[in-house]
Amino acid sequence: MDVPFDDIVKVTVFLKDLGDVEAMNEIYKRFFPDSGIARAVNYLSARTVVEVADLPQHALVQIEAVCSHGDGTPPQAVEARHGLIIEANNIADAPKDELSSQTVAFSHYNNISAQLGVDPATGALVAGGVKAETEQALKNIKAIIESVDHVLEDCVKVNIFVKDMNDMDAVNEVYAQFFPEGTPARRVVGVANLPMGAAIQIDAIFGNFEGTPPIA
C-alpha cells in the first residue's frame, strides 16, 4: 500500500500483564518513529495502553492502529503525505510521554493520547479517587485540544477505560461537567489494570475541519 509506519496516527496496545510494558516499549521504539522526517520533528503516534483480562489465543499483547492515507484519498507522494500527517503537538500543561504525542491531527480528526488523572506539574496521580482522576484526565484533554485551537465541543468520540465499573456513576457526574450535552459518541470498558495504578484513563477523537486550519 506504500504506507510507512509514520502514517499511523493512533496506536492502542492491549496487554495481558501491564508489567510487560517495558518489554513492549523496547520493541515499540524500533518501529516509531519510522523515518528521518519523523525523527526530525519528533513525530510519534498518539497512544493508549491498557491491561486486559484476556486476549484471543491467550496472546500476551494485541495492537491496533489507525493509519492515515493521504488526505482521505488514494496514496499520495511521500512528501505530500508527510506534509499532511506531521501535525503532532505537545504542551507543558498536560503530561508528556516519550513514546507518544499528546495530539496527532490528520485530515478530519485530532487523535488524543490516553490521559490519566496526572497533574502535569507533579507527574503524579491526583489525590481524591476516581472523581478527582476523571476531572484531571478531562482537564488534560481540554488543555491539549485547546492548544491546537479547538474546543471540547469538537469532540466526536470518547473512550473511557475504568478499573471498576461500579465507579461509573461518579465518573459520569464529572463527565457531565465537561460534556453537558453528551454529544460525543462514547465507549466504556472495564479493564484489569491501568498505568500507575490509576482508576481511570480517557482518550478522545476530535473533529479537525477537513484538515484545514480552524475557521475563525
PDB file of N, CA, C and O in Angstrom, residues 117 124-136 167 170-171 174 199-200:
ATOM      1  N   GLY A 117      -5.354  10.638  35.293  1.00  0.00           N
ATOM      2  CA  GLY A 117      -5.573  11.775  36.185  1.00  0.00           C
ATOM      3  C   GLY A 117      -4.271  12.263  36.772  1.00  0.00           C
ATOM      4  O   GLY A 117      -4.106  12.347  37.992  1.00  0.00           O
ATOM      5  N   ALA A 124       2.395  13.151  39.016  1.00  0.00           N
ATOM      6  CA  ALA A 124       1.779  12.122  39.862  1.00  0.00           C
ATOM      7  C   ALA A 124       0.262  12.159  39.720  1.00  0.00           C
ATOM      8  O   ALA A 124      -0.329  13.182  39.344  1.00  0.00           O
ATOM      9  N   LEU A 125      -0.359  11.018  40.028  1.00  0.00           N
ATOM     10  CA  LEU A 125      -1.817  10.983  40.051  1.00  0.00           C
ATOM     11  C   LEU A 125      -2.341  11.932  41.119  1.00  0.00           C
ATOM     12  O   LEU A 125      -1.761  12.038  42.208  1.00  0.00           O
ATOM     13  N   VAL A 126      -3.431  12.607  40.816  1.00  0.00           N
ATOM     14  CA  VAL A 126      -4.037  13.482  41.810  1.00  0.00           C
ATOM     15  C   VAL A 126      -4.686  12.637  42.909  1.00  0.00           C
ATOM     16  O   VAL A 126      -5.093  11.501  42.677  1.00  0.00           O
ATOM     17  N   ALA A 127      -4.750  13.193  44.098  1.00  0.00           N
ATOM     18  CA  ALA A 127      -5.415  12.513  45.205  1.00  0.00           C
ATOM     19  C   ALA A 127      -6.917  12.733  45.107  1.00  0.00           C
ATOM     20  O   ALA A 127      -7.385  13.683  44.497  1.00  0.00           O
ATOM     21  N   GLY A 128      -7.676  11.817  45.726  1.00  0.00           N
ATOM     22  CA  GLY A 128      -9.120  12.003  45.771  1.00  0.00           C
ATOM     23  C   GLY A 128      -9.927  10.942  45.075  1.00  0.00           C
ATOM     24  O   GLY A 128     -11.150  11.047  44.987  1.00  0.00           O
ATOM     25  N   GLY A 129      -9.269   9.917  44.550  1.00  0.00           N
ATOM     26  CA  GLY A 129     -10.009   8.810  43.957  1.00  0.00           C
ATOM     27  C   GLY A 129     -10.468   9.063  42.542  1.00  0.00           C
ATOM     28  O   GLY A 129      -9.996   9.973  41.851  1.00  0.00           O
ATOM     29  N   VAL A 130     -11.451   8.260  42.109  1.00  0.00           N
ATOM     30  CA  VAL A 130     -11.839   8.233  40.699  1.00  0.00           C
ATOM     31  C   VAL A 130     -12.425   9.557  40.221  1.00  0.00           C
ATOM     32  O   VAL A 130     -12.196   9.967  39.081  1.00  0.00           O
ATOM     33  N   LYS A 131     -13.155  10.276  41.071  1.00  0.00           N
ATOM     34  CA  LYS A 131     -13.730  11.554  40.633  1.00  0.00           C
ATOM     35  C   LYS A 131     -12.635  12.573  40.351  1.00  0.00           C
ATOM     36  O   LYS A 131     -12.673  13.268  39.338  1.00  0.00           O
ATOM     37  N   ALA A 132     -11.666  12.654  41.237  1.00  0.00           N
ATOM     38  CA  ALA A 132     -10.566  13.594  41.042  1.00  0.00           C
ATOM     39  C   ALA A 132      -9.738  13.209  39.817  1.00  0.00           C
ATOM     40  O   ALA A 132      -9.312  14.078  39.047  1.00  0.00           O
ATOM     41  N   GLU A 133      -9.513  11.905  39.621  1.00  0.00           N
ATOM     42  CA  GLU A 133      -8.736  11.449  38.470  1.00  0.00           C
ATOM     43  C   GLU A 133      -9.481  11.716  37.164  1.00  0.00           C
ATOM     44  O   GLU A 133      -8.880  12.111  36.157  1.00  0.00           O
ATOM     45  N   THR A 134     -10.790  11.514  37.178  1.00  0.00           N
ATOM     46  CA  THR A 134     -11.588  11.787  35.981  1.00  0.00           C
ATOM     47  C   THR A 134     -11.513  13.255  35.615  1.00  0.00           C
ATOM     48  O   THR A 134     -11.302  13.620  34.443  1.00  0.00           O
ATOM     49  N   GLU A 135     -11.669  14.111  36.597  1.00  0.00           N
ATOM     50  CA  GLU A 135     -11.612  15.554  36.344  1.00  0.00           C
ATOM     51  C   GLU A 135     -10.255  15.963  35.782  1.00  0.00           C
ATOM     52  O   GLU A 135     -10.168  16.738  34.821  1.00  0.00           O
ATOM     53  N   GLN A 136      -9.177  15.437  36.367  1.00  0.00           N
ATOM     54  CA  GLN A 136      -7.842  15.812  35.898  1.00  0.00           C
ATOM     55  C   GLN A 136      -7.584  15.290  34.493  1.00  0.00           C
ATOM     56  O   GLN A 136      -6.997  15.988  33.652  1.00  0.00           O
ATOM     57  N   ASP A 167     -17.658   2.417  39.507  1.00  0.00           N
ATOM     58  CA  ASP A 167     -17.288   3.826  39.622  1.00  0.00           C
ATOM     59  C   ASP A 167     -17.967   4.707  38.581  1.00  0.00           C
ATOM     60  O   ASP A 167     -17.787   5.938  38.598  1.00  0.00           O
ATOM     61  N   ALA A 170     -19.890   7.936  39.523  1.00  0.00           N
ATOM     62  CA  ALA A 170     -19.004   9.034  39.899  1.00  0.00           C
ATOM     63  C   ALA A 170     -18.327   9.621  38.667  1.00  0.00           C
ATOM     64  O   ALA A 170     -18.189  10.847  38.538  1.00  0.00           O
ATOM     65  N   VAL A 171     -17.904   8.749  37.757  1.00  0.00           N
ATOM     66  CA  VAL A 171     -17.275   9.212  36.517  1.00  0.00           C
ATOM     67  C   VAL A 171     -18.252  10.073  35.723  1.00  0.00           C
ATOM     68  O   VAL A 171     -17.910  11.156  35.240  1.00  0.00           O
ATOM     69  N   VAL A 174     -18.771  13.711  36.868  1.00  0.00           N
ATOM     70  CA  VAL A 174     -17.719  14.641  36.433  1.00  0.00           C
ATOM     71  C   VAL A 174     -17.779  14.844  34.923  1.00  0.00           C
ATOM     72  O   VAL A 174     -17.656  15.969  34.418  1.00  0.00           O
ATOM     73  N   ALA A 199      -7.261   4.724  38.419  1.00  0.00           N
ATOM     74  CA  ALA A 199      -8.629   4.207  38.434  1.00  0.00           C
ATOM     75  C   ALA A 199      -9.303   4.372  37.079  1.00  0.00           C
ATOM     76  O   ALA A 199     -10.251   3.635  36.761  1.00  0.00           O
ATOM     77  N   ILE A 200      -8.826   5.338  36.290  1.00  0.00           N
ATOM     78  CA  ILE A 200      -9.471   5.646  35.010  1.00  0.00           C
ATOM     79  C   ILE A 200      -8.452   6.208  34.029  1.00  0.00           C
ATOM     80  O   ILE A 200      -7.458   6.829  34.423  1.00  0.00           O
TER      81      ILE A 200
END
